[in-house]
PDB file of C-alpha atoms in Angstrom:
ATOM      1  CA  MET A1105      32.190 -16.082  16.363  1.00  0.00           C
ATOM      2  CA  ARG A1106      30.103 -13.817  18.592  1.00  0.00           C
ATOM      3  CA  MET A1107      27.297 -16.239  19.368  1.00  0.00           C
ATOM      4  CA  LEU A1108      26.163 -17.632  22.708  1.00  0.00           C
ATOM      5  CA  ILE A1109      26.553 -21.258  21.633  1.00  0.00           C
ATOM      6  CA  ASN A1110      28.780 -24.275  22.202  1.00  0.00           C
ATOM      7  CA  VAL A1111      29.235 -25.671  18.713  1.00  0.00           C
ATOM      8  CA  PRO A1112      27.022 -25.186  15.637  1.00  0.00           C
ATOM      9  CA  GLU A1113      26.144 -28.876  15.486  1.00  0.00           C
ATOM     10  CA  THR A1114      24.291 -28.839  18.837  1.00  0.00           C
ATOM     11  CA  VAL A1115      22.555 -25.454  18.670  1.00  0.00           C
ATOM     12  CA  VAL A1116      19.033 -26.818  18.238  1.00  0.00           C
ATOM     13  CA  ALA A1117      19.422 -29.646  20.784  1.00  0.00           C
ATOM     14  CA  ASP A1118      20.904 -27.233  23.332  1.00  0.00           C
ATOM     15  CA  ALA A1119      18.017 -24.801  22.820  1.00  0.00           C
ATOM     16  CA  LEU A1120      15.491 -27.601  23.283  1.00  0.00           C
ATOM     17  CA  ARG A1121      17.178 -28.681  26.523  1.00  0.00           C
ATOM     18  CA  GLY A1122      16.925 -25.128  27.787  1.00  0.00           C
ATOM     19  CA  MET A1123      13.318 -24.844  26.702  1.00  0.00           C
ATOM     20  CA  ALA A1124      12.424 -28.058  28.530  1.00  0.00           C
ATOM     21  CA  ALA A1125      14.043 -26.748  31.721  1.00  0.00           C
ATOM     22  CA  ALA A1126      12.231 -23.408  31.490  1.00  0.00           C
ATOM     23  CA  HIS A1127       8.785 -24.754  30.583  1.00  0.00           C
ATOM     24  CA  PRO A1128       7.747 -27.898  32.469  1.00  0.00           C
ATOM     25  CA  GLU A1129       4.241 -27.480  31.019  1.00  0.00           C
ATOM     26  CA  LEU A1130       5.735 -28.713  27.725  1.00  0.00           C
ATOM     27  CA  ALA A1131       6.959 -32.213  26.894  1.00  0.00           C
ATOM     28  CA  VAL A1132      10.124 -31.700  24.850  1.00  0.00           C
ATOM     29  CA  ASP A1133      11.471 -34.726  22.990  1.00  0.00           C
ATOM     30  CA  ILE A1134      15.018 -33.567  22.266  1.00  0.00           C
ATOM     31  CA  GLU A1135      16.112 -36.656  20.343  1.00  0.00           C
ATOM     32  CA  ASN A1136      13.105 -36.720  18.018  1.00  0.00           C
ATOM     33  CA  ARG A1137      12.690 -32.926  17.877  1.00  0.00           C
ATOM     34  CA  VAL A1138       9.045 -32.648  18.909  1.00  0.00           C
ATOM     35  CA  ILE A1139       7.539 -30.154  21.394  1.00  0.00           C
ATOM     36  CA  VAL A1140       4.108 -31.112  22.802  1.00  0.00           C
ATOM     37  CA  ARG A1141       1.787 -29.564  25.365  1.00  0.00           C
ATOM     38  CA  ARG A1142       2.042 -31.870  28.340  1.00  0.00           C
ATOM     39  CA  ASP A1143      -1.720 -32.454  28.657  1.00  0.00           C
ATOM     40  CA  ALA A1144      -2.006 -33.756  25.075  1.00  0.00           C
ATOM     41  CA  PRO A1145      -3.979 -35.373  23.652  1.00  0.00           C
ATOM     42  CA  VAL A1146      -6.888 -33.242  24.863  1.00  0.00           C
ATOM     43  CA  ALA A1147     -10.160 -35.168  24.731  1.00  0.00           C
ATOM     44  CA  GLY A1148     -12.694 -33.962  22.164  1.00  0.00           C
ATOM     45  CA  LYS A1149     -10.327 -31.373  20.690  1.00  0.00           C
ATOM     46  CA  VAL A1150      -8.854 -30.923  17.221  1.00  0.00           C
ATOM     47  CA  ALA A1151      -5.055 -30.717  17.531  1.00  0.00           C
ATOM     48  CA  LEU A1152      -2.886 -28.121  15.787  1.00  0.00           C
ATOM     49  CA  VAL A1153       0.633 -29.016  14.670  1.00  0.00           C
ATOM     50  CA  SER A1154       3.122 -26.711  13.004  1.00  0.00           C
ATOM     51  CA  GLY A1155       6.851 -26.496  12.524  1.00  0.00           C
ATOM     52  CA  GLY A1156       9.690 -25.228  10.427  1.00  0.00           C
ATOM     53  CA  GLY A1157      13.345 -24.456  10.529  1.00  0.00           C
ATOM     54  CA  SER A1158      14.835 -23.223  13.790  1.00  0.00           C
ATOM     55  CA  GLY A1159      16.085 -19.657  13.940  1.00  0.00           C
ATOM     56  CA  HIS A1160      12.640 -18.017  13.901  1.00  0.00           C
ATOM     57  CA  GLU A1161      11.943 -18.272  17.636  1.00  0.00           C
ATOM     58  CA  PRO A1162       9.552 -18.025  19.333  1.00  0.00           C
ATOM     59  CA  LEU A1163       7.911 -19.462  16.197  1.00  0.00           C
ATOM     60  CA  HIS A1164       6.883 -22.326  16.475  1.00  0.00           C
ATOM     61  CA  GLY A1165       7.805 -23.982  19.762  1.00  0.00           C
ATOM     62  CA  GLY A1166       7.043 -20.855  21.774  1.00  0.00           C
ATOM     63  CA  PHE A1167       3.444 -21.037  20.603  1.00  0.00           C
ATOM     64  CA  VAL A1168       2.712 -24.514  21.990  1.00  0.00           C
ATOM     65  CA  GLY A1169       0.092 -24.509  24.719  1.00  0.00           C
ATOM     66  CA  PRO A1170      -3.607 -24.002  25.451  1.00  0.00           C
ATOM     67  CA  GLY A1171      -5.184 -21.701  22.883  1.00  0.00           C
ATOM     68  CA  MET A1172      -2.585 -22.225  20.159  1.00  0.00           C
ATOM     69  CA  LEU A1173      -0.542 -25.232  19.027  1.00  0.00           C
ATOM     70  CA  ASP A1174      -0.652 -28.711  20.474  1.00  0.00           C
ATOM     71  CA  ALA A1175       2.756 -29.590  19.032  1.00  0.00           C
ATOM     72  CA  ALA A1176       5.637 -28.096  17.061  1.00  0.00           C
ATOM     73  CA  CYS A1177       8.428 -29.700  15.049  1.00  0.00           C
ATOM     74  CA  PRO A1178      11.702 -27.724  14.960  1.00  0.00           C
ATOM     75  CA  GLY A1179      14.061 -28.469  12.094  1.00  0.00           C
ATOM     76  CA  GLU A1180      17.714 -27.541  11.910  1.00  0.00           C
ATOM     77  CA  VAL A1181      18.432 -23.838  11.453  1.00  0.00           C
ATOM     78  CA  PHE A1182      16.505 -22.586   8.404  1.00  0.00           C
ATOM     79  CA  THR A1183      15.820 -26.214   7.416  1.00  0.00           C
ATOM     80  CA  SER A1184      12.453 -27.950   7.275  1.00  0.00           C
ATOM     81  CA  PRO A1185      11.631 -30.632   9.824  1.00  0.00           C
ATOM     82  CA  VAL A1186      11.330 -34.123   8.367  1.00  0.00           C
ATOM     83  CA  PRO A1187       8.062 -36.063   7.866  1.00  0.00           C
ATOM     84  CA  ASP A1188       8.832 -38.478  10.714  1.00  0.00           C
ATOM     85  CA  GLN A1189       8.786 -35.562  13.173  1.00  0.00           C
ATOM     86  CA  MET A1190       5.405 -34.401  11.925  1.00  0.00           C
ATOM     87  CA  VAL A1191       3.897 -37.889  12.013  1.00  0.00           C
ATOM     88  CA  ARG A1192       5.217 -38.433  15.543  1.00  0.00           C
ATOM     89  CA  ALA A1193       3.784 -35.077  16.635  1.00  0.00           C
ATOM     90  CA  ALA A1194       0.397 -35.813  15.077  1.00  0.00           C
ATOM     91  CA  ALA A1195       0.221 -39.207  16.792  1.00  0.00           C
ATOM     92  CA  ALA A1196       1.121 -37.652  20.152  1.00  0.00           C
ATOM     93  CA  VAL A1197      -1.656 -35.050  20.081  1.00  0.00           C
ATOM     94  CA  ASP A1198      -4.484 -36.732  18.136  1.00  0.00           C
ATOM     95  CA  SER A1199      -7.534 -37.285  20.357  1.00  0.00           C
ATOM     96  CA  GLY A1200      -9.544 -38.799  17.538  1.00  0.00           C
ATOM     97  CA  GLU A1201     -10.989 -35.463  16.395  1.00  0.00           C
ATOM     98  CA  GLY A1202      -8.327 -34.859  13.749  1.00  0.00           C
ATOM     99  CA  VAL A1203      -5.133 -32.848  13.370  1.00  0.00           C
ATOM    100  CA  LEU A1204      -4.613 -29.572  11.505  1.00  0.00           C
ATOM    101  CA  PHE A1205      -1.178 -28.915  10.021  1.00  0.00           C
ATOM    102  CA  VAL A1206      -0.207 -25.220   9.747  1.00  0.00           C
ATOM    103  CA  VAL A1207       2.469 -24.944   7.054  1.00  0.00           C
ATOM    104  CA  LYS A1208       4.454 -21.917   5.931  1.00  0.00           C
ATOM    105  CA  ASN A1209       4.839 -21.761   2.152  1.00  0.00           C
ATOM    106  CA  TYR A1210       8.455 -22.844   1.720  1.00  0.00           C
ATOM    107  CA  THR A1211       9.310 -25.663  -0.642  1.00  0.00           C
ATOM    108  CA  GLY A1212      10.869 -27.987   1.941  1.00  0.00           C
ATOM    109  CA  ASP A1213       8.113 -27.433   4.484  1.00  0.00           C
ATOM    110  CA  VAL A1214       5.366 -28.040   1.918  1.00  0.00           C
ATOM    111  CA  LEU A1215       6.920 -31.224   0.533  1.00  0.00           C
ATOM    112  CA  ASN A1216       7.638 -32.715   3.955  1.00  0.00           C
ATOM    113  CA  PHE A1217       4.269 -31.838   5.447  1.00  0.00           C
ATOM    114  CA  ASP A1218       2.482 -33.272   2.381  1.00  0.00           C
ATOM    115  CA  MET A1219       4.435 -36.498   2.836  1.00  0.00           C
ATOM    116  CA  ALA A1220       3.553 -36.485   6.536  1.00  0.00           C
ATOM    117  CA  VAL A1221      -0.140 -36.128   5.678  1.00  0.00           C
ATOM    118  CA  GLU A1222       0.020 -39.300   3.588  1.00  0.00           C
ATOM    119  CA  LEU A1223       1.892 -41.223   6.285  1.00  0.00           C
ATOM    120  CA  ALA A1224      -0.378 -40.072   9.111  1.00  0.00           C
ATOM    121  CA  GLU A1225      -3.542 -40.797   7.153  1.00  0.00           C
ATOM    122  CA  ASP A1226      -2.231 -44.309   6.521  1.00  0.00           C
ATOM    123  CA  GLU A1227      -2.143 -44.656  10.314  1.00  0.00           C
ATOM    124  CA  GLY A1228      -5.761 -43.551  10.623  1.00  0.00           C
ATOM    125  CA  VAL A1229      -5.296 -39.879  11.584  1.00  0.00           C
ATOM    126  CA  ARG A1230      -7.700 -37.378   9.989  1.00  0.00           C
ATOM    127  CA  LEU A1231      -5.697 -34.446   8.661  1.00  0.00           C
ATOM    128  CA  GLY A1232      -6.388 -30.908   7.521  1.00  0.00           C
ATOM    129  CA  LYS A1233      -3.875 -28.328   6.304  1.00  0.00           C
ATOM    130  CA  VAL A1234      -3.576 -24.560   6.123  1.00  0.00           C
ATOM    131  CA  LEU A1235      -0.850 -23.136   3.880  1.00  0.00           C
ATOM    132  CA  VAL A1236       0.343 -19.698   5.012  1.00  0.00           C
ATOM    133  CA  ASP A1237       1.439 -17.408   2.153  1.00  0.00           C
ATOM    134  CA  ASP A1238       1.016 -13.824   3.322  1.00  0.00           C
ATOM    135  CA  ASP A1239       4.192 -12.022   2.186  1.00  0.00           C
ATOM    136  CA  VAL A1240       3.393  -9.428  -0.504  1.00  0.00           C
ATOM    137  CA  ALA A1241       7.011  -8.459  -1.179  1.00  0.00           C
ATOM    138  CA  VAL A1242       7.747 -10.939  -3.974  1.00  0.00           C
ATOM    139  CA  THR A1243       5.896 -13.681  -5.840  1.00  0.00           C
ATOM    140  CA  ASP A1244       8.690 -16.272  -5.879  1.00  0.00           C
ATOM    141  CA  SER A1245      11.905 -16.524  -3.887  1.00  0.00           C
ATOM    142  CA  LEU A1246      14.945 -18.694  -3.273  1.00  0.00           C
ATOM    143  CA  TYR A1247      12.943 -20.913  -0.915  1.00  0.00           C
ATOM    144  CA  THR A1248       9.469 -21.083  -2.402  1.00  0.00           C
ATOM    145  CA  ALA A1249       7.101 -21.005  -5.344  1.00  0.00           C
ATOM    146  CA  GLY A1250       4.490 -18.349  -4.727  1.00  0.00           C
ATOM    147  CA  ARG A1251       4.319 -16.075  -1.732  1.00  0.00           C
ATOM    148  CA  ARG A1252       6.321 -16.746   1.409  1.00  0.00           C
ATOM    149  CA  GLY A1253       4.706 -17.545   4.751  1.00  0.00           C
ATOM    150  CA  THR A1254       5.681 -15.089   7.478  1.00  0.00           C
ATOM    151  CA  GLY A1255       3.877 -13.135  10.207  1.00  0.00           C
ATOM    152  CA  ALA A1256       0.378 -14.397   9.401  1.00  0.00           C
ATOM    153  CA  THR A1257       1.494 -17.764  10.784  1.00  0.00           C
ATOM    154  CA  LEU A1258       1.046 -16.319  14.268  1.00  0.00           C
ATOM    155  CA  PHE A1259      -2.485 -15.135  13.426  1.00  0.00           C
ATOM    156  CA  VAL A1260      -3.459 -18.525  11.971  1.00  0.00           C
ATOM    157  CA  GLU A1261      -2.062 -20.464  14.923  1.00  0.00           C
ATOM    158  CA  LYS A1262      -3.715 -18.183  17.506  1.00  0.00           C
ATOM    159  CA  ILE A1263      -7.153 -17.815  15.930  1.00  0.00           C
ATOM    160  CA  ALA A1264      -7.513 -21.388  14.648  1.00  0.00           C
ATOM    161  CA  GLY A1265      -6.058 -22.588  17.955  1.00  0.00           C
ATOM    162  CA  ALA A1266      -8.785 -20.738  19.850  1.00  0.00           C
ATOM    163  CA  ALA A1267     -11.464 -22.341  17.661  1.00  0.00           C
ATOM    164  CA  ALA A1268      -9.999 -25.771  18.362  1.00  0.00           C
ATOM    165  CA  GLU A1269      -9.915 -25.011  22.097  1.00  0.00           C
ATOM    166  CA  GLU A1270     -13.673 -24.336  21.865  1.00  0.00           C
ATOM    167  CA  ARG A1271     -14.078 -27.827  20.346  1.00  0.00           C
ATOM    168  CA  ALA A1272     -14.932 -26.711  16.824  1.00  0.00           C
ATOM    169  CA  PRO A1273     -14.726 -29.644  14.366  1.00  0.00           C
ATOM    170  CA  LEU A1274     -11.731 -30.131  12.090  1.00  0.00           C
ATOM    171  CA  GLU A1275     -13.456 -28.767   8.992  1.00  0.00           C
ATOM    172  CA  ARG A1276     -14.393 -25.565  10.827  1.00  0.00           C
ATOM    173  CA  VAL A1277     -10.941 -25.073  12.362  1.00  0.00           C
ATOM    174  CA  GLU A1278      -9.350 -25.556   8.938  1.00  0.00           C
ATOM    175  CA  ALA A1279     -11.788 -23.100   7.318  1.00  0.00           C
ATOM    176  CA  ILE A1280     -11.029 -20.476   9.977  1.00  0.00           C
ATOM    177  CA  GLY A1281      -7.284 -20.939   9.466  1.00  0.00           C
ATOM    178  CA  ARG A1282      -7.672 -20.452   5.729  1.00  0.00           C
ATOM    179  CA  GLN A1283      -9.868 -17.408   6.259  1.00  0.00           C
ATOM    180  CA  VAL A1284      -7.224 -15.841   8.487  1.00  0.00           C
ATOM    181  CA  ASN A1285      -4.481 -16.516   5.966  1.00  0.00           C
ATOM    182  CA  GLY A1286      -6.579 -15.089   3.139  1.00  0.00           C
ATOM    183  CA  SER A1287      -7.229 -11.950   5.183  1.00  0.00           C
ATOM    184  CA  SER A1288      -3.554 -11.357   6.103  1.00  0.00           C
ATOM    185  CA  ARG A1289      -0.632  -9.683   4.341  1.00  0.00           C
ATOM    186  CA  SER A1290       2.966  -8.965   5.436  1.00  0.00           C
ATOM    187  CA  PHE A1291       6.008  -6.969   4.394  1.00  0.00           C
ATOM    188  CA  GLY A1292       9.492  -7.098   5.969  1.00  0.00           C
ATOM    189  CA  VAL A1293      12.529  -4.819   6.013  1.00  0.00           C
ATOM    190  CA  ALA A1294      16.122  -5.760   6.885  1.00  0.00           C
ATOM    191  CA  LEU A1295      18.632  -3.289   8.309  1.00  0.00           C
ATOM    192  CA  SER A1296      21.325  -5.983   8.551  1.00  0.00           C
ATOM    193  CA  ALA A1297      21.886  -9.553   7.435  1.00  0.00           C
ATOM    194  CA  CYS A1298      21.442 -12.501   9.776  1.00  0.00           C
ATOM    195  CA  SER A1299      24.244 -14.915  10.702  1.00  0.00           C
ATOM    196  CA  THR A1300      23.687 -18.665  10.972  1.00  0.00           C
ATOM    197  CA  PRO A1301      25.732 -20.703  13.478  1.00  0.00           C
ATOM    198  CA  ALA A1302      27.079 -22.947  10.713  1.00  0.00           C
ATOM    199  CA  LYS A1303      28.251 -20.054   8.545  1.00  0.00           C
ATOM    200  CA  ALA A1304      29.418 -17.916  11.485  1.00  0.00           C
ATOM    201  CA  GLY A1305      28.886 -14.827   9.383  1.00  0.00           C
ATOM    202  CA  PRO A1306      26.285 -12.906   7.386  1.00  0.00           C
ATOM    203  CA  THR A1307      24.117 -15.005   5.083  1.00  0.00           C
ATOM    204  CA  PHE A1308      23.972 -12.234   2.485  1.00  0.00           C
ATOM    205  CA  ASP A1309      25.768  -9.005   1.710  1.00  0.00           C
ATOM    206  CA  LEU A1310      24.011  -5.838   2.837  1.00  0.00           C
ATOM    207  CA  PRO A1311      26.433  -2.907   2.697  1.00  0.00           C
ATOM    208  CA  SER A1312      26.558  -0.496   5.600  1.00  0.00           C
ATOM    209  CA  GLY A1313      24.086   2.329   5.133  1.00  0.00           C
ATOM    210  CA  GLU A1314      21.657   0.289   3.024  1.00  0.00           C
ATOM    211  CA  LEU A1315      18.471  -1.653   3.775  1.00  0.00           C
ATOM    212  CA  GLU A1316      16.542  -4.415   2.007  1.00  0.00           C
ATOM    213  CA  LEU A1317      12.866  -3.687   1.382  1.00  0.00           C
ATOM    214  CA  GLY A1318      10.758  -6.842   1.283  1.00  0.00           C
ATOM    215  CA  VAL A1319      13.337  -9.206   2.783  1.00  0.00           C
ATOM    216  CA  GLY A1320      12.343 -12.788   3.606  1.00  0.00           C
ATOM    217  CA  ILE A1321      12.772 -14.401   7.017  1.00  0.00           C
ATOM    218  CA  HIS A1322      15.736 -16.441   5.727  1.00  0.00           C
ATOM    219  CA  GLY A1323      17.386 -13.382   4.218  1.00  0.00           C
ATOM    220  CA  GLU A1324      15.869 -13.911   0.770  1.00  0.00           C
ATOM    221  CA  PRO A1325      16.049 -10.842  -1.484  1.00  0.00           C
ATOM    222  CA  GLY A1326      13.135  -8.434  -1.439  1.00  0.00           C
ATOM    223  CA  ARG A1327      11.943  -5.812  -3.894  1.00  0.00           C
ATOM    224  CA  GLU A1328      14.863  -3.414  -3.792  1.00  0.00           C
ATOM    225  CA  ARG A1329      17.729  -1.944  -1.801  1.00  0.00           C
ATOM    226  CA  ARG A1330      17.882   1.691  -0.809  1.00  0.00           C
ATOM    227  CA  PRO A1331      20.063   3.947   1.298  1.00  0.00           C
ATOM    228  CA  MET A1332      19.014   3.918   4.949  1.00  0.00           C
ATOM    229  CA  MET A1333      15.572   5.426   5.538  1.00  0.00           C
ATOM    230  CA  THR A1334      13.877   6.864   8.618  1.00  0.00           C
ATOM    231  CA  SER A1335      11.316   4.884  10.595  1.00  0.00           C
ATOM    232  CA  ARG A1336       8.632   7.133   9.124  1.00  0.00           C
ATOM    233  CA  GLU A1337       9.751   6.439   5.556  1.00  0.00           C
ATOM    234  CA  ILE A1338       9.995   2.680   6.127  1.00  0.00           C
ATOM    235  CA  ALA A1339       6.495   2.597   7.625  1.00  0.00           C
ATOM    236  CA  ASP A1340       5.105   4.489   4.645  1.00  0.00           C
ATOM    237  CA  PHE A1341       6.667   2.002   2.233  1.00  0.00           C
ATOM    238  CA  ALA A1342       5.838  -1.192   4.171  1.00  0.00           C
ATOM    239  CA  VAL A1343       2.260  -0.386   5.175  1.00  0.00           C
ATOM    240  CA  ASN A1344       1.338   0.936   1.753  1.00  0.00           C
ATOM    241  CA  ALA A1345       2.758  -2.236   0.163  1.00  0.00           C
ATOM    242  CA  VAL A1346       0.486  -4.302   2.408  1.00  0.00           C
ATOM    243  CA  LEU A1347      -2.588  -2.136   1.840  1.00  0.00           C
ATOM    244  CA  GLU A1348      -2.149  -2.140  -1.927  1.00  0.00           C
ATOM    245  CA  ASP A1349      -2.709  -5.896  -1.794  1.00  0.00           C
ATOM    246  CA  LEU A1350      -5.034  -6.380   1.182  1.00  0.00           C
ATOM    247  CA  ARG A1351      -7.422  -3.418   0.708  1.00  0.00           C
ATOM    248  CA  PRO A1352      -9.312  -3.969   3.988  1.00  0.00           C
ATOM    249  CA  SER A1353     -12.869  -2.693   4.339  1.00  0.00           C
ATOM    250  CA  GLY A1354     -13.078  -3.529   8.037  1.00  0.00           C
ATOM    251  CA  PRO A1355     -10.829  -3.383  11.112  1.00  0.00           C
ATOM    252  CA  VAL A1356      -7.452  -5.101  11.275  1.00  0.00           C
ATOM    253  CA  ILE A1357      -5.137  -6.672  13.805  1.00  0.00           C
ATOM    254  CA  ALA A1358      -1.656  -5.228  13.381  1.00  0.00           C
ATOM    255  CA  LEU A1359       1.536  -7.125  14.138  1.00  0.00           C
ATOM    256  CA  VAL A1360       4.743  -5.088  14.284  1.00  0.00           C
ATOM    257  CA  ASN A1361       7.314  -7.838  14.452  1.00  0.00           C
ATOM    258  CA  GLY A1362      11.018  -7.610  15.175  1.00  0.00           C
ATOM    259  CA  MET A1363      13.399  -9.707  13.102  1.00  0.00           C
ATOM    260  CA  GLY A1364      15.540 -10.657  16.105  1.00  0.00           C
ATOM    261  CA  ALA A1365      18.060  -7.873  16.727  1.00  0.00           C
ATOM    262  CA  THR A1366      15.868  -4.781  16.884  1.00  0.00           C
ATOM    263  CA  PRO A1367      15.145  -3.517  20.424  1.00  0.00           C
ATOM    264  CA  LEU A1368      11.639  -2.765  21.620  1.00  0.00           C
ATOM    265  CA  LEU A1369      12.495   0.931  21.872  1.00  0.00           C
ATOM    266  CA  GLU A1370      12.806   0.981  18.083  1.00  0.00           C
ATOM    267  CA  LEU A1371       9.868  -1.369  17.482  1.00  0.00           C
ATOM    268  CA  TYR A1372       7.489   0.762  19.521  1.00  0.00           C
ATOM    269  CA  GLY A1373       8.702   3.857  17.676  1.00  0.00           C
ATOM    270  CA  PHE A1374       8.142   2.045  14.388  1.00  0.00           C
ATOM    271  CA  ASN A1375       4.671   1.016  15.566  1.00  0.00           C
ATOM    272  CA  ALA A1376       3.829   4.683  16.109  1.00  0.00           C
ATOM    273  CA  GLU A1377       4.629   5.315  12.448  1.00  0.00           C
ATOM    274  CA  VAL A1378       2.695   2.233  11.324  1.00  0.00           C
ATOM    275  CA  GLN A1379      -0.350   3.447  13.254  1.00  0.00           C
ATOM    276  CA  ARG A1380       0.027   6.897  11.662  1.00  0.00           C
ATOM    277  CA  VAL A1381      -0.054   5.456   8.149  1.00  0.00           C
ATOM    278  CA  LEU A1382      -3.072   3.281   8.955  1.00  0.00           C
ATOM    279  CA  ALA A1383      -4.933   6.307  10.379  1.00  0.00           C
ATOM    280  CA  GLU A1384      -4.078   8.336   7.280  1.00  0.00           C
ATOM    281  CA  ARG A1385      -5.472   5.518   5.126  1.00  0.00           C
ATOM    282  CA  ASP A1386      -8.642   5.286   7.272  1.00  0.00           C
ATOM    283  CA  VAL A1387      -7.895   1.736   8.400  1.00  0.00           C
ATOM    284  CA  ALA A1388      -9.349   0.948  11.827  1.00  0.00           C
ATOM    285  CA  VAL A1389      -6.996  -0.986  14.126  1.00  0.00           C
ATOM    286  CA  ALA A1390      -8.803  -3.349  16.482  1.00  0.00           C
ATOM    287  CA  ARG A1391      -5.718  -4.822  18.184  1.00  0.00           C
ATOM    288  CA  THR A1392      -1.943  -4.370  17.998  1.00  0.00           C
ATOM    289  CA  LEU A1393       0.883  -6.726  18.927  1.00  0.00           C
ATOM    290  CA  VAL A1394       4.490  -5.477  19.077  1.00  0.00           C
ATOM    291  CA  GLY A1395       7.570  -7.628  19.685  1.00  0.00           C
ATOM    292  CA  ASN A1396       9.815 -10.389  18.390  1.00  0.00           C
ATOM    293  CA  TYR A1397       7.569 -13.253  17.287  1.00  0.00           C
ATOM    294  CA  VAL A1398       8.690 -14.429  13.831  1.00  0.00           C
ATOM    295  CA  THR A1399      12.407 -13.750  13.767  1.00  0.00           C
ATOM    296  CA  SER A1400      15.448 -14.381  11.624  1.00  0.00           C
ATOM    297  CA  LEU A1401      18.240 -15.106  14.118  1.00  0.00           C
ATOM    298  CA  ASP A1402      20.175 -11.859  14.617  1.00  0.00           C
ATOM    299  CA  MET A1403      18.742  -9.853  11.725  1.00  0.00           C
ATOM    300  CA  ALA A1404      18.004  -6.210  12.482  1.00  0.00           C
ATOM    301  CA  GLY A1405      14.754  -5.028  10.991  1.00  0.00           C
ATOM    302  CA  ALA A1406      11.008  -5.431  11.276  1.00  0.00           C
ATOM    303  CA  SER A1407       7.932  -6.656   9.481  1.00  0.00           C
ATOM    304  CA  VAL A1408       4.340  -5.470   9.389  1.00  0.00           C
ATOM    305  CA  THR A1409       1.435  -7.930   9.192  1.00  0.00           C
ATOM    306  CA  LEU A1410      -2.191  -6.872   8.950  1.00  0.00           C
ATOM    307  CA  CYS A1411      -5.138  -9.252   9.310  1.00  0.00           C
ATOM    308  CA  GLU A1412      -8.635  -8.023   8.478  1.00  0.00           C
ATOM    309  CA  VAL A1413     -11.042  -9.386  11.080  1.00  0.00           C
ATOM    310  CA  ASP A1414     -14.764  -9.733  11.633  1.00  0.00           C
ATOM    311  CA  GLU A1415     -16.400 -10.063  15.047  1.00  0.00           C
ATOM    312  CA  GLU A1416     -15.830 -13.820  15.189  1.00  0.00           C
ATOM    313  CA  LEU A1417     -12.126 -13.676  14.292  1.00  0.00           C
ATOM    314  CA  LEU A1418     -11.569 -10.860  16.777  1.00  0.00           C
ATOM    315  CA  ARG A1419     -13.343 -12.836  19.498  1.00  0.00           C
ATOM    316  CA  LEU A1420     -11.112 -15.823  18.814  1.00  0.00           C
ATOM    317  CA  TRP A1421      -8.029 -13.575  18.854  1.00  0.00           C
ATOM    318  CA  ASP A1422      -9.049 -12.284  22.289  1.00  0.00           C
ATOM    319  CA  ALA A1423      -9.697 -15.803  23.646  1.00  0.00           C
ATOM    320  CA  PRO A1424      -7.327 -17.002  26.399  1.00  0.00           C
ATOM    321  CA  VAL A1425      -3.918 -18.303  25.390  1.00  0.00           C
ATOM    322  CA  ARG A1426      -1.135 -19.765  27.564  1.00  0.00           C
ATOM    323  CA  THR A1427       2.109 -20.432  25.730  1.00  0.00           C
ATOM    324  CA  PRO A1428       5.720 -19.494  26.472  1.00  0.00           C
ATOM    325  CA  ALA A1429       5.623 -16.571  24.034  1.00  0.00           C
ATOM    326  CA  LEU A1430       1.976 -15.492  23.920  1.00  0.00           C
ATOM    327  CA  ARG A1431      -0.171 -15.346  27.039  1.00  0.00           C
ATOM    328  CA  TRP A1432      -3.355 -13.516  27.983  1.00  0.00           C
ATOM    329  CA  GLY A1433      -6.868 -14.110  29.307  1.00  0.00           C
ATOM    330  CA  GLY A1434      -8.065 -16.599  31.893  1.00  0.00           C
TER     331      GLY A1434
END
């Protein structure tokens, strides 16, 4: 098993121990699986909480900090966190102004977060929720009813997080998060399957020389398989799939996201092709982010996410952020 681990059973706990050692600005509860910004709760501020299965790092724990999330709940690999984690996280970060849950549209995540909402509200916490469902590849999948939540999660957490940092009320932060999700679309491509620690091998069969167009971040099937394509051809297919659904009339933020095993040399080359297609389609690009942000363990491949923005959303995107994985501004 070519993985830098001890045993599969302790992968998540070991990663959390390492995260705690690397980032003293975070309070990492390894036993209860909750990551919190150390200055929480922040007086007068709506708190953002998200989470999901491990294996998608830096999502979500790497996005905890000023300007983004107040807390994150990591589940086991590709497995939803449980309601108790979410309730504990909400209680740790609630300043009295309310808590916004950011939830990717996967069946386990949705069910557990909905249960957590009920439990937290019983304890007097005001809750809002944004459901992220940006993937245009397929309507239903092995893990969800409706569209999957993928790269737009980063946009929602960053932009809504900036609004919360400015002390916007819960209703406004929730509305901004929903606006961002509604203005975002994604499409992913796999060049290889990912391997989970428990399985110690590929999670699906992708023959050498083929790729999966529209793959999900857990390796769910996409639209079709084809013989290997060039970066130019993949960009044409992926960007056009997004634009067929999004149809932006204004500028966009572009995320060219690696799935975990694709080097930046390739991602930047792929970004050049993505930018070419957008220019050919007369889509103005306001900002671009390239790197590994919403991953799938060791999967080779990439995804493209576009978010149409107005002046306010772009201002919030540019606002300062200080997290382990995303950091700019004052």
